[in-house]
Amino acid sequence: GVQSRVQAPLFRGLRPRGIAATRMESGLGDRKDTSAIVKLDTIPIPRGMKIVCDGRNMCVLEEEDDSEATRTRLNFWVPRLLILGCCMIYGSNFAFGQLLLESAPASVVSGLRFSLAGLALSPFLARLDPELIKPGVLVGLLLAFGYIGQSIALTTVAAGKVGFFCALSVLVCPILEVIFDKKKISPTLIGSAFFALLGVGLMELSHGMMPGLGDLWAFAQPLGFGTAYWLTSKTLRKHPKQTLALTALQTAVVGAIATIWMVGSAAVSGSLLSGSFLAGVLAKPSAMLSLLYTGLFTTAFARIGETRALGKLSSSEASVLMATEPLWAAAFAALLVSEVITMAAVQGGCLIMIACVLSTADKKMVKNVGRALNNVRSSTQDGIATLRGKLSNIKLKLASVGSG
């Protein structure tokens, strides 16, 4: 015969502990109709509660103990804070890089920084699948193009501005997906391209001067980094366990290219044999510390932290969080190198950030953002109502004291 069991009212609101809910099942013979099965991952779980299933289509809503609730909160916040921390470290890289360039040429700064980062990540090379050597080297060459462009740009362009141009990497990936992966052009992509062009134009033309060679080198970042991210994403979909090994290979390639650039420049200038090309860095303790920071923290360790966090976040949410990097770049530039942030830079930077967020937006993310904003609005309204109630109580108490 036909059998069906369900207790749907459980999930319409908070119910006492121990009330059970079963998934609806109905069928004739061996054929079951699963159209009415309740998907547990779509059920809103009240705070402090959890669903426990016994494997026989019976699920119970129970209270979480304190340790489990704490663990759940940590699982939510740790990867998000880790991504924001990596963005802060990445953002500081532009200001520290500019400080280093006061002591040594761009070739020396890049050569020392990336050779140091390559050595720090070299232990992960032992895990590399030989099949990934060719795509890893290709991505490393693209990253080297972006990083060398960044180093040259920082010699003549403000650090905050270079940071905002670097953020345009987020737009390159969806454009490449449209060209090579045959994805449809979405309205959000068109909107992001419009805001990006508007932001870049505002930052470039507001001072009344035509873009210089340094500005062109700054655009090597989104081209190199964006293409590298697109290729890496395609590779890691097939080899998800090779993330750290692939990162180590890419960094080693960047280190090798930067070292060749450093040695070649020193040979041309005649300072290679004497070693005087290293004098500017070795003579200043502040330059040495900046080199260690950019080589180990902003290049090697930040990549490891970013990799760990990206394994626990959706790509859309991670991209939105990483869009905060140019804000940190502007903040550190103002703090460390006394860079003046003009109103045009602020406006252009905001337009570029809007473009970055739009480029990663999809229907699900827009829905989630709308839900989050609605929750913020509800919480704000509840807080205001509570505050008004407390103020009313205080007024009543003061009035009673005055009349007494």
mmCIF file of C-alpha atoms in Angstrom:
data_model
loop_
_atom_site.group_PDB
_atom_site.id
_atom_site.type_symbol
_atom_site.label_atom_id
_atom_site.label_comp_id
_atom_site.label_asym_id
_atom_site.label_seq_id
_atom_site.Cartn_x
_atom_site.Cartn_y
_atom_site.Cartn_z
ATOM 1 C CA GLY A 1 0.000 0.000 0.000
ATOM 2 C CA VAL A 2 0.879 3.654 0.066
ATOM 3 C CA GLN A 3 2.501 4.980 3.208
ATOM 4 C CA SER A 4 3.439 8.552 4.034
ATOM 5 C CA ARG A 5 4.805 10.199 7.158
ATOM 6 C CA VAL A 6 5.738 13.817 7.774
ATOM 7 C CA GLN A 7 5.720 16.361 10.579
ATOM 8 C CA ALA A 8 6.355 19.603 8.684
ATOM 9 C CA PRO A 9 5.282 22.089 11.405
ATOM 10 C CA LEU A 10 8.551 21.435 13.238
ATOM 11 C CA PHE A 11 10.495 23.738 10.918
ATOM 12 C CA ARG A 12 8.040 26.633 10.907
ATOM 13 C CA GLY A 13 9.415 27.927 14.145
ATOM 14 C CA LEU A 14 11.286 26.973 17.261
ATOM 15 C CA ARG A 15 10.043 23.734 18.833
ATOM 16 C CA PRO A 16 11.012 22.086 22.122
ATOM 17 C CA ARG A 17 13.917 19.694 22.224
ATOM 18 C CA GLY A 18 13.199 16.121 21.192
ATOM 19 C CA ILE A 19 10.328 16.761 18.766
ATOM 20 C CA ALA A 20 10.994 14.573 15.738
ATOM 21 C CA ALA A 21 10.452 15.115 12.043
ATOM 22 C CA THR A 22 10.506 12.416 9.379
ATOM 23 C CA ARG A 23 11.011 12.808 5.681
ATOM 24 C CA MET A 24 7.922 12.098 3.630
ATOM 25 C CA GLU A 25 8.073 8.797 1.787
ATOM 26 C CA SER A 26 5.419 7.241 -0.387
ATOM 27 C CA GLY A 27 5.580 4.475 -2.914
ATOM 28 C CA LEU A 28 4.150 1.309 -4.395
ATOM 29 C CA GLY A 29 6.342 -1.756 -4.321
ATOM 30 C CA ASP A 30 9.970 -0.905 -4.950
ATOM 31 C CA ARG A 31 9.218 2.512 -6.523
ATOM 32 C CA LYS A 32 9.348 5.508 -4.213
ATOM 33 C CA ASP A 33 8.168 9.025 -4.827
ATOM 34 C CA THR A 34 10.872 11.394 -3.568
ATOM 35 C CA SER A 35 9.194 14.592 -4.767
ATOM 36 C CA ALA A 36 8.034 15.459 -1.252
ATOM 37 C CA ILE A 37 11.293 14.765 0.557
ATOM 38 C CA VAL A 38 12.289 17.656 2.788
ATOM 39 C CA LYS A 39 15.824 18.856 2.064
ATOM 40 C CA LEU A 40 17.460 19.467 5.410
ATOM 41 C CA ASP A 41 20.030 21.871 3.969
ATOM 42 C CA THR A 42 17.238 24.274 2.971
ATOM 43 C CA ILE A 43 15.690 24.410 6.458
ATOM 44 C CA PRO A 44 16.515 27.521 8.536
ATOM 45 C CA ILE A 45 18.053 26.289 11.788
ATOM 46 C CA PRO A 46 17.375 28.463 14.861
ATOM 47 C CA ARG A 47 20.475 29.765 16.603
ATOM 48 C CA GLY A 48 21.778 27.367 19.228
ATOM 49 C CA MET A 49 19.976 24.367 17.680
ATOM 50 C CA LYS A 50 21.026 21.510 15.408
ATOM 51 C CA ILE A 51 19.393 18.708 13.406
ATOM 52 C CA VAL A 52 20.350 15.141 14.315
ATOM 53 C CA CYS A 53 19.294 12.250 12.017
ATOM 54 C CA ASP A 54 19.363 8.573 12.940
ATOM 55 C CA GLY A 55 19.707 7.178 9.405
ATOM 56 C CA ARG A 56 16.100 5.876 9.306
ATOM 57 C CA ASN A 57 14.527 9.078 7.943
ATOM 58 C CA MET A 58 13.985 10.341 11.491
ATOM 59 C CA CYS A 59 15.489 13.720 12.375
ATOM 60 C CA VAL A 60 15.438 15.578 15.689
ATOM 61 C CA LEU A 61 15.929 19.271 16.447
ATOM 62 C CA GLU A 62 18.196 19.485 19.491
ATOM 63 C CA GLU A 63 20.033 22.178 21.406
ATOM 64 C CA GLU A 64 23.744 22.547 20.756
ATOM 65 C CA ASP A 65 26.058 22.359 23.734
ATOM 66 C CA ASP A 66 28.310 25.338 24.365
ATOM 67 C CA SER A 67 31.464 23.713 22.982
ATOM 68 C CA GLU A 68 29.726 22.687 19.755
ATOM 69 C CA ALA A 69 28.177 26.131 19.296
ATOM 70 C CA THR A 70 31.615 27.714 19.808
ATOM 71 C CA ARG A 71 33.133 25.336 17.273
ATOM 72 C CA THR A 72 30.414 26.217 14.757
ATOM 73 C CA ARG A 73 31.076 29.933 15.190
ATOM 74 C CA LEU A 74 34.821 29.356 14.747
ATOM 75 C CA ASN A 75 34.240 27.350 11.560
ATOM 76 C CA PHE A 76 32.279 30.303 10.202
ATOM 77 C CA TRP A 77 34.571 33.160 11.224
ATOM 78 C CA VAL A 78 38.094 31.689 10.936
ATOM 79 C CA PRO A 79 38.269 31.351 7.103
ATOM 80 C CA ARG A 80 36.651 34.771 6.606
ATOM 81 C CA LEU A 81 39.013 36.488 9.028
ATOM 82 C CA LEU A 82 41.910 34.605 7.444
ATOM 83 C CA ILE A 83 40.997 35.928 3.983
ATOM 84 C CA LEU A 84 40.668 39.480 5.345
ATOM 85 C CA GLY A 85 44.026 39.084 7.101
ATOM 86 C CA CYS A 86 45.638 37.953 3.844
ATOM 87 C CA CYS A 87 44.080 40.939 2.049
ATOM 88 C CA MET A 88 45.542 43.245 4.679
ATOM 89 C CA ILE A 89 48.980 41.651 4.230
ATOM 90 C CA TYR A 90 48.712 41.830 0.440
ATOM 91 C CA GLY A 91 47.626 45.460 0.708
ATOM 92 C CA SER A 92 50.667 46.340 2.830
ATOM 93 C CA ASN A 93 52.923 44.889 0.134
ATOM 94 C CA PHE A 94 52.594 47.981 -2.097
ATOM 95 C CA ALA A 95 53.796 50.431 0.557
ATOM 96 C CA PHE A 96 56.635 48.174 1.744
ATOM 97 C CA GLY A 97 57.629 47.587 -1.874
ATOM 98 C CA GLN A 98 57.843 51.320 -2.432
ATOM 99 C CA LEU A 99 59.996 51.684 0.694
ATOM 100 C CA LEU A 100 62.349 49.003 -0.640
ATOM 101 C CA LEU A 101 62.607 50.777 -3.981
ATOM 102 C CA GLU A 102 64.165 53.739 -2.170
ATOM 103 C CA SER A 103 67.153 51.504 -1.347
ATOM 104 C CA ALA A 104 67.513 49.369 -4.467
ATOM 105 C CA PRO A 105 66.371 49.114 -8.104
ATOM 106 C CA ALA A 106 63.179 47.237 -8.987
ATOM 107 C CA SER A 107 65.170 44.304 -10.404
ATOM 108 C CA VAL A 108 67.061 43.782 -7.126
ATOM 109 C CA VAL A 109 63.922 44.115 -4.991
ATOM 110 C CA SER A 110 62.038 41.597 -7.136
ATOM 111 C CA GLY A 111 64.949 39.161 -7.385
ATOM 112 C CA LEU A 112 65.581 39.035 -3.645
ATOM 113 C CA ARG A 113 61.907 39.032 -2.670
ATOM 114 C CA PHE A 114 60.772 36.181 -4.910
ATOM 115 C CA SER A 115 63.864 34.023 -4.528
ATOM 116 C CA LEU A 116 63.270 34.218 -0.763
ATOM 117 C CA ALA A 117 59.580 33.326 -1.200
ATOM 118 C CA GLY A 118 60.482 30.449 -3.529
ATOM 119 C CA LEU A 119 62.864 29.003 -0.951
ATOM 120 C CA ALA A 120 60.218 29.280 1.784
ATOM 121 C CA LEU A 121 57.670 27.309 -0.279
ATOM 122 C CA SER A 122 60.159 24.830 -1.786
ATOM 123 C CA PRO A 123 59.302 21.948 0.652
ATOM 124 C CA PHE A 124 55.872 21.666 -1.025
ATOM 125 C CA LEU A 125 57.498 20.919 -4.403
ATOM 126 C CA ALA A 126 58.000 17.299 -3.346
ATOM 127 C CA ARG A 127 54.216 16.794 -3.528
ATOM 128 C CA LEU A 128 53.926 18.096 -7.121
ATOM 129 C CA ASP A 129 52.316 15.870 -9.734
ATOM 130 C CA PRO A 130 54.680 15.785 -12.771
ATOM 131 C CA GLU A 131 51.641 16.315 -14.993
ATOM 132 C CA LEU A 132 51.288 19.852 -13.587
ATOM 133 C CA ILE A 133 54.821 21.066 -14.345
ATOM 134 C CA LYS A 134 53.942 22.546 -17.757
ATOM 135 C CA PRO A 135 50.777 24.457 -16.664
ATOM 136 C CA GLY A 136 52.533 25.490 -13.439
ATOM 137 C CA VAL A 137 55.472 27.009 -15.329
ATOM 138 C CA LEU A 138 53.092 28.840 -17.693
ATOM 139 C CA VAL A 139 51.196 30.365 -14.770
ATOM 140 C CA GLY A 140 54.498 31.260 -13.100
ATOM 141 C CA LEU A 141 55.539 33.208 -16.206
ATOM 142 C CA LEU A 142 52.238 35.125 -16.159
ATOM 143 C CA LEU A 143 52.654 35.912 -12.454
ATOM 144 C CA ALA A 144 56.224 37.072 -13.101
ATOM 145 C CA PHE A 145 54.911 39.459 -15.771
ATOM 146 C CA GLY A 146 52.416 40.891 -13.257
ATOM 147 C CA TYR A 147 54.906 41.192 -10.391
ATOM 148 C CA ILE A 148 57.645 42.767 -12.535
ATOM 149 C CA GLY A 149 55.101 45.269 -13.852
ATOM 150 C CA GLN A 150 54.099 46.011 -10.254
ATOM 151 C CA SER A 151 57.708 46.627 -9.180
ATOM 152 C CA ILE A 152 58.419 48.963 -12.106
ATOM 153 C CA ALA A 153 55.129 50.833 -11.620
ATOM 154 C CA LEU A 154 55.875 51.475 -7.947
ATOM 155 C CA THR A 155 58.974 53.468 -8.898
ATOM 156 C CA THR A 156 56.830 56.250 -10.418
ATOM 157 C CA VAL A 157 53.169 55.604 -9.468
ATOM 158 C CA ALA A 158 51.530 56.022 -6.053
ATOM 159 C CA ALA A 159 51.255 52.754 -4.088
ATOM 160 C CA GLY A 160 47.519 53.139 -3.469
ATOM 161 C CA LYS A 161 46.852 53.674 -7.164
ATOM 162 C CA VAL A 162 48.891 50.596 -8.107
ATOM 163 C CA GLY A 163 46.848 48.611 -5.577
ATOM 164 C CA PHE A 164 43.547 49.665 -7.134
ATOM 165 C CA PHE A 165 44.786 48.755 -10.621
ATOM 166 C CA CYS A 166 45.842 45.357 -9.271
ATOM 167 C CA ALA A 167 42.247 44.760 -8.098
ATOM 168 C CA LEU A 168 41.127 44.801 -11.746
ATOM 169 C CA SER A 169 42.424 41.206 -11.920
ATOM 170 C CA VAL A 170 38.988 40.123 -10.702
ATOM 171 C CA LEU A 171 37.461 41.361 -13.979
ATOM 172 C CA VAL A 172 39.881 39.472 -16.223
ATOM 173 C CA CYS A 173 38.679 35.993 -15.169
ATOM 174 C CA PRO A 174 35.014 36.382 -16.266
ATOM 175 C CA ILE A 175 36.142 38.055 -19.518
ATOM 176 C CA LEU A 176 38.399 35.075 -20.294
ATOM 177 C CA GLU A 177 35.523 32.714 -19.453
ATOM 178 C CA VAL A 178 33.351 34.492 -22.033
ATOM 179 C CA ILE A 179 36.084 34.359 -24.715
ATOM 180 C CA PHE A 180 37.477 30.849 -24.181
ATOM 181 C CA ASP A 181 34.890 28.935 -22.109
ATOM 182 C CA LYS A 182 31.968 30.198 -24.228
ATOM 183 C CA LYS A 183 30.072 31.587 -21.240
ATOM 184 C CA LYS A 184 27.319 34.108 -21.911
ATOM 185 C CA ILE A 185 27.958 37.786 -21.346
ATOM 186 C CA SER A 186 25.998 38.648 -18.213
ATOM 187 C CA PRO A 187 24.590 42.069 -17.292
ATOM 188 C CA THR A 188 26.837 42.085 -14.207
ATOM 189 C CA LEU A 189 29.933 41.662 -16.410
ATOM 190 C CA ILE A 190 28.874 44.585 -18.600
ATOM 191 C CA GLY A 191 28.197 46.670 -15.494
ATOM 192 C CA SER A 192 31.539 45.736 -13.916
ATOM 193 C CA ALA A 193 33.442 46.673 -17.103
ATOM 194 C CA PHE A 194 31.626 50.028 -17.213
ATOM 195 C CA PHE A 195 32.424 50.880 -13.574
ATOM 196 C CA ALA A 196 36.035 49.718 -14.002
ATOM 197 C CA LEU A 197 36.633 51.931 -17.025
ATOM 198 C CA LEU A 198 34.936 54.834 -15.266
ATOM 199 C CA GLY A 199 37.060 54.352 -12.132
ATOM 200 C CA VAL A 200 40.340 54.018 -14.027
ATOM 201 C CA GLY A 201 39.501 57.043 -16.164
ATOM 202 C CA LEU A 202 38.724 59.124 -13.082
ATOM 203 C CA MET A 203 41.997 58.155 -11.384
ATOM 204 C CA GLU A 204 44.090 58.700 -14.535
ATOM 205 C CA LEU A 205 42.662 61.923 -15.929
ATOM 206 C CA SER A 206 41.720 63.812 -12.743
ATOM 207 C CA HIS A 207 45.218 65.356 -12.364
ATOM 208 C CA GLY A 208 45.184 66.729 -15.906
ATOM 209 C CA MET A 209 48.155 64.640 -17.090
ATOM 210 C CA MET A 210 48.290 61.828 -19.609
ATOM 211 C CA PRO A 211 49.101 58.337 -18.278
ATOM 212 C CA GLY A 212 52.820 57.605 -18.142
ATOM 213 C CA LEU A 213 54.912 54.498 -18.664
ATOM 214 C CA GLY A 214 54.497 53.544 -14.991
ATOM 215 C CA ASP A 215 50.719 53.453 -15.402
ATOM 216 C CA LEU A 216 51.081 51.076 -18.352
ATOM 217 C CA TRP A 217 53.306 48.783 -16.286
ATOM 218 C CA ALA A 218 50.671 48.837 -13.526
ATOM 219 C CA PHE A 219 48.195 47.276 -15.976
ATOM 220 C CA ALA A 220 50.520 44.284 -16.275
ATOM 221 C CA GLN A 221 49.092 43.220 -12.891
ATOM 222 C CA PRO A 222 45.472 42.556 -13.898
ATOM 223 C CA LEU A 223 46.552 41.015 -17.212
ATOM 224 C CA GLY A 224 49.171 38.709 -15.678
ATOM 225 C CA PHE A 225 47.430 37.923 -12.385
ATOM 226 C CA GLY A 226 43.933 37.606 -13.865
ATOM 227 C CA THR A 227 45.029 35.168 -16.578
ATOM 228 C CA ALA A 228 47.073 33.225 -14.019
ATOM 229 C CA TYR A 229 44.087 32.912 -11.663
ATOM 230 C CA TRP A 230 41.877 31.715 -14.532
ATOM 231 C CA LEU A 231 44.352 29.006 -15.605
ATOM 232 C CA THR A 232 45.049 27.973 -12.004
ATOM 233 C CA SER A 233 41.337 27.627 -11.254
ATOM 234 C CA LYS A 234 40.875 25.334 -14.280
ATOM 235 C CA THR A 235 43.869 23.228 -13.235
ATOM 236 C CA LEU A 236 42.838 22.885 -9.584
ATOM 237 C CA ARG A 237 39.352 21.706 -10.523
ATOM 238 C CA LYS A 238 41.046 18.574 -11.868
ATOM 239 C CA HIS A 239 43.737 18.387 -9.164
ATOM 240 C CA PRO A 240 42.248 19.859 -5.943
ATOM 241 C CA LYS A 241 44.939 18.334 -3.689
ATOM 242 C CA GLN A 242 47.802 19.981 -5.575
ATOM 243 C CA THR A 243 47.123 23.548 -4.419
ATOM 244 C CA LEU A 244 50.184 24.112 -2.241
ATOM 245 C CA ALA A 245 52.525 22.212 -4.568
ATOM 246 C CA LEU A 246 51.308 24.210 -7.569
ATOM 247 C CA THR A 247 51.692 27.467 -5.602
ATOM 248 C CA ALA A 248 55.268 26.492 -4.719
ATOM 249 C CA LEU A 249 56.090 25.795 -8.379
ATOM 250 C CA GLN A 250 54.571 29.071 -9.546
ATOM 251 C CA THR A 251 56.504 31.027 -6.908
ATOM 252 C CA ALA A 252 59.734 29.214 -7.844
ATOM 253 C CA VAL A 253 59.263 30.222 -11.502
ATOM 254 C CA VAL A 254 58.629 33.859 -10.498
ATOM 255 C CA GLY A 255 61.745 33.716 -8.313
ATOM 256 C CA ALA A 256 63.847 32.332 -11.173
ATOM 257 C CA ILE A 257 62.631 34.989 -13.646
ATOM 258 C CA ALA A 258 63.150 37.797 -11.105
ATOM 259 C CA THR A 259 66.653 36.514 -10.286
ATOM 260 C CA ILE A 260 67.571 36.450 -14.002
ATOM 261 C CA TRP A 261 66.293 40.032 -14.263
ATOM 262 C CA MET A 262 68.347 41.069 -11.218
ATOM 263 C CA VAL A 263 71.564 39.379 -12.404
ATOM 264 C CA GLY A 264 71.145 40.633 -15.966
ATOM 265 C CA SER A 265 70.580 44.229 -14.836
ATOM 266 C CA ALA A 266 73.596 44.051 -12.524
ATOM 267 C CA ALA A 267 75.756 42.671 -15.328
ATOM 268 C CA VAL A 268 74.710 45.474 -17.689
ATOM 269 C CA SER A 269 75.419 48.136 -15.039
ATOM 270 C CA GLY A 270 78.817 46.587 -14.197
ATOM 271 C CA SER A 271 77.960 45.988 -10.542
ATOM 272 C CA LEU A 272 77.587 42.195 -10.703
ATOM 273 C CA LEU A 273 81.163 41.097 -9.956
ATOM 274 C CA SER A 274 81.644 43.582 -7.146
ATOM 275 C CA GLY A 275 78.259 42.760 -5.614
ATOM 276 C CA SER A 276 77.574 46.464 -5.170
ATOM 277 C CA PHE A 277 74.038 46.014 -6.564
ATOM 278 C CA LEU A 278 73.112 44.526 -3.158
ATOM 279 C CA ALA A 279 74.709 47.334 -1.126
ATOM 280 C CA GLY A 280 71.556 49.442 -0.883
ATOM 281 C CA VAL A 281 69.587 46.632 0.767
ATOM 282 C CA LEU A 282 72.370 45.217 2.953
ATOM 283 C CA ALA A 283 73.380 48.632 4.313
ATOM 284 C CA LYS A 284 69.960 49.452 5.787
ATOM 285 C CA PRO A 285 68.352 47.307 8.531
ATOM 286 C CA SER A 286 64.938 48.755 7.608
ATOM 287 C CA ALA A 287 65.407 47.581 4.016
ATOM 288 C CA MET A 288 66.383 44.102 5.205
ATOM 289 C CA LEU A 289 63.288 43.878 7.409
ATOM 290 C CA SER A 290 61.083 45.084 4.554
ATOM 291 C CA LEU A 291 62.619 42.441 2.296
ATOM 292 C CA LEU A 292 61.957 39.672 4.829
ATOM 293 C CA TYR A 293 58.383 40.899 5.289
ATOM 294 C CA THR A 294 57.566 41.109 1.570
ATOM 295 C CA GLY A 295 59.356 37.863 0.743
ATOM 296 C CA LEU A 296 58.013 35.688 3.562
ATOM 297 C CA PHE A 297 54.756 37.234 4.727
ATOM 298 C CA THR A 298 53.214 39.073 1.764
ATOM 299 C CA THR A 299 54.322 36.458 -0.772
ATOM 300 C CA ALA A 300 54.850 33.014 0.820
ATOM 301 C CA PHE A 301 52.849 32.788 4.055
ATOM 302 C CA ALA A 302 49.933 34.855 2.761
ATOM 303 C CA ARG A 303 49.587 32.465 -0.188
ATOM 304 C CA ILE A 304 49.383 29.515 2.219
ATOM 305 C CA GLY A 305 46.765 31.236 4.395
ATOM 306 C CA GLU A 306 44.765 32.240 1.337
ATOM 307 C CA THR A 307 44.834 28.658 0.043
ATOM 308 C CA ARG A 308 43.581 27.277 3.354
ATOM 309 C CA ALA A 309 40.727 29.784 3.519
ATOM 310 C CA LEU A 310 39.661 29.358 -0.107
ATOM 311 C CA GLY A 311 39.075 25.664 0.559
ATOM 312 C CA LYS A 312 36.274 26.576 2.976
ATOM 313 C CA LEU A 313 34.618 29.517 1.188
ATOM 314 C CA SER A 314 32.646 29.902 -2.006
ATOM 315 C CA SER A 315 34.551 31.644 -4.793
ATOM 316 C CA SER A 316 31.973 34.462 -4.931
ATOM 317 C CA GLU A 317 32.226 35.261 -1.226
ATOM 318 C CA ALA A 318 36.013 35.004 -1.276
ATOM 319 C CA SER A 319 36.208 37.369 -4.261
ATOM 320 C CA VAL A 320 34.061 39.958 -2.492
ATOM 321 C CA LEU A 321 36.238 39.755 0.628
ATOM 322 C CA MET A 322 39.413 40.000 -1.456
ATOM 323 C CA ALA A 323 38.078 43.130 -3.133
ATOM 324 C CA THR A 324 39.026 44.917 0.112
ATOM 325 C CA GLU A 325 42.745 44.577 -0.760
ATOM 326 C CA PRO A 326 43.053 48.014 -2.465
ATOM 327 C CA LEU A 327 41.542 49.650 0.614
ATOM 328 C CA TRP A 328 44.377 48.206 2.704
ATOM 329 C CA ALA A 329 46.863 49.269 0.018
ATOM 330 C CA ALA A 330 45.634 52.876 0.204
ATOM 331 C CA ALA A 331 45.616 52.819 4.019
ATOM 332 C CA PHE A 332 49.194 51.490 4.311
ATOM 333 C CA ALA A 333 50.383 53.903 1.623
ATOM 334 C CA ALA A 334 49.009 56.826 3.633
ATOM 335 C CA LEU A 335 50.458 55.448 6.881
ATOM 336 C CA LEU A 336 53.922 54.295 5.813
ATOM 337 C CA VAL A 337 54.911 56.545 2.898
ATOM 338 C CA SER A 338 52.720 59.564 3.722
ATOM 339 C CA GLU A 339 50.845 59.251 0.468
ATOM 340 C CA VAL A 340 48.097 61.844 0.013
ATOM 341 C CA ILE A 341 44.779 60.267 -1.003
ATOM 342 C CA THR A 342 42.880 62.694 -3.216
ATOM 343 C CA MET A 343 39.099 62.794 -3.576
ATOM 344 C CA ALA A 344 39.442 61.651 -7.201
ATOM 345 C CA ALA A 345 41.457 58.624 -6.029
ATOM 346 C CA VAL A 346 38.770 57.781 -3.466
ATOM 347 C CA GLN A 347 35.968 58.080 -6.025
ATOM 348 C CA GLY A 348 37.858 56.145 -8.693
ATOM 349 C CA GLY A 349 38.835 53.472 -6.174
ATOM 350 C CA CYS A 350 35.230 53.044 -5.047
ATOM 351 C CA LEU A 351 34.113 52.598 -8.677
ATOM 352 C CA ILE A 352 36.818 49.955 -9.216
ATOM 353 C CA MET A 353 35.720 48.092 -6.073
ATOM 354 C CA ILE A 354 32.089 48.144 -7.251
ATOM 355 C CA ALA A 355 33.313 46.694 -10.545
ATOM 356 C CA CYS A 356 35.195 43.917 -8.706
ATOM 357 C CA VAL A 357 32.137 42.949 -6.647
ATOM 358 C CA LEU A 358 29.848 43.026 -9.695
ATOM 359 C CA SER A 359 32.209 40.828 -11.708
ATOM 360 C CA THR A 360 31.772 37.982 -9.192
ATOM 361 C CA ALA A 361 28.071 38.487 -8.500
ATOM 362 C CA ASP A 362 25.527 35.835 -9.425
ATOM 363 C CA LYS A 363 21.858 35.342 -8.579
ATOM 364 C CA LYS A 364 22.642 33.292 -5.502
ATOM 365 C CA MET A 365 25.117 35.852 -4.168
ATOM 366 C CA VAL A 366 22.723 38.738 -4.832
ATOM 367 C CA LYS A 367 20.010 36.805 -2.982
ATOM 368 C CA ASN A 368 22.350 36.110 -0.062
ATOM 369 C CA VAL A 369 23.461 39.757 0.085
ATOM 370 C CA GLY A 370 19.824 40.857 0.045
ATOM 371 C CA ARG A 371 19.013 38.437 2.847
ATOM 372 C CA ALA A 372 22.012 39.657 4.859
ATOM 373 C CA LEU A 373 20.994 43.304 4.382
ATOM 374 C CA ASN A 374 17.452 42.431 5.407
ATOM 375 C CA ASN A 375 18.795 40.753 8.559
ATOM 376 C CA VAL A 376 20.884 43.830 9.311
ATOM 377 C CA ARG A 377 17.808 46.037 8.828
ATOM 378 C CA SER A 378 15.688 43.817 11.102
ATOM 379 C CA SER A 379 18.395 43.691 13.758
ATOM 380 C CA THR A 380 18.813 47.466 13.590
ATOM 381 C CA GLN A 381 15.073 47.997 13.954
ATOM 382 C CA ASP A 382 14.938 45.590 16.897
ATOM 383 C CA GLY A 383 17.869 47.365 18.519
ATOM 384 C CA ILE A 384 16.268 50.772 18.053
ATOM 385 C CA ALA A 385 12.971 49.484 19.484
ATOM 386 C CA THR A 386 14.803 48.026 22.492
ATOM 387 C CA LEU A 387 16.706 51.273 23.022
ATOM 388 C CA ARG A 388 13.481 53.295 22.847
ATOM 389 C CA GLY A 389 11.908 50.972 25.393
ATOM 390 C CA LYS A 390 14.827 51.432 27.776
ATOM 391 C CA LEU A 391 14.762 55.196 27.322
ATOM 392 C CA SER A 392 11.023 55.212 28.061
ATOM 393 C CA ASN A 393 11.616 53.224 31.247
ATOM 394 C CA ILE A 394 14.340 55.651 32.301
ATOM 395 C CA LYS A 395 12.022 58.618 31.688
ATOM 396 C CA LEU A 396 9.284 56.964 33.766
ATOM 397 C CA LYS A 397 11.702 56.301 36.626
ATOM 398 C CA LEU A 398 12.984 59.882 36.526
ATOM 399 C CA ALA A 399 9.418 61.183 36.475
ATOM 400 C CA SER A 400 8.488 59.030 39.492
ATOM 401 C CA VAL A 401 11.584 60.200 41.360
ATOM 402 C CA GLY A 402 10.737 63.836 40.578
ATOM 403 C CA SER A 403 7.134 63.516 41.705
ATOM 404 C CA GLY A 404 8.208 61.746 44.875
#
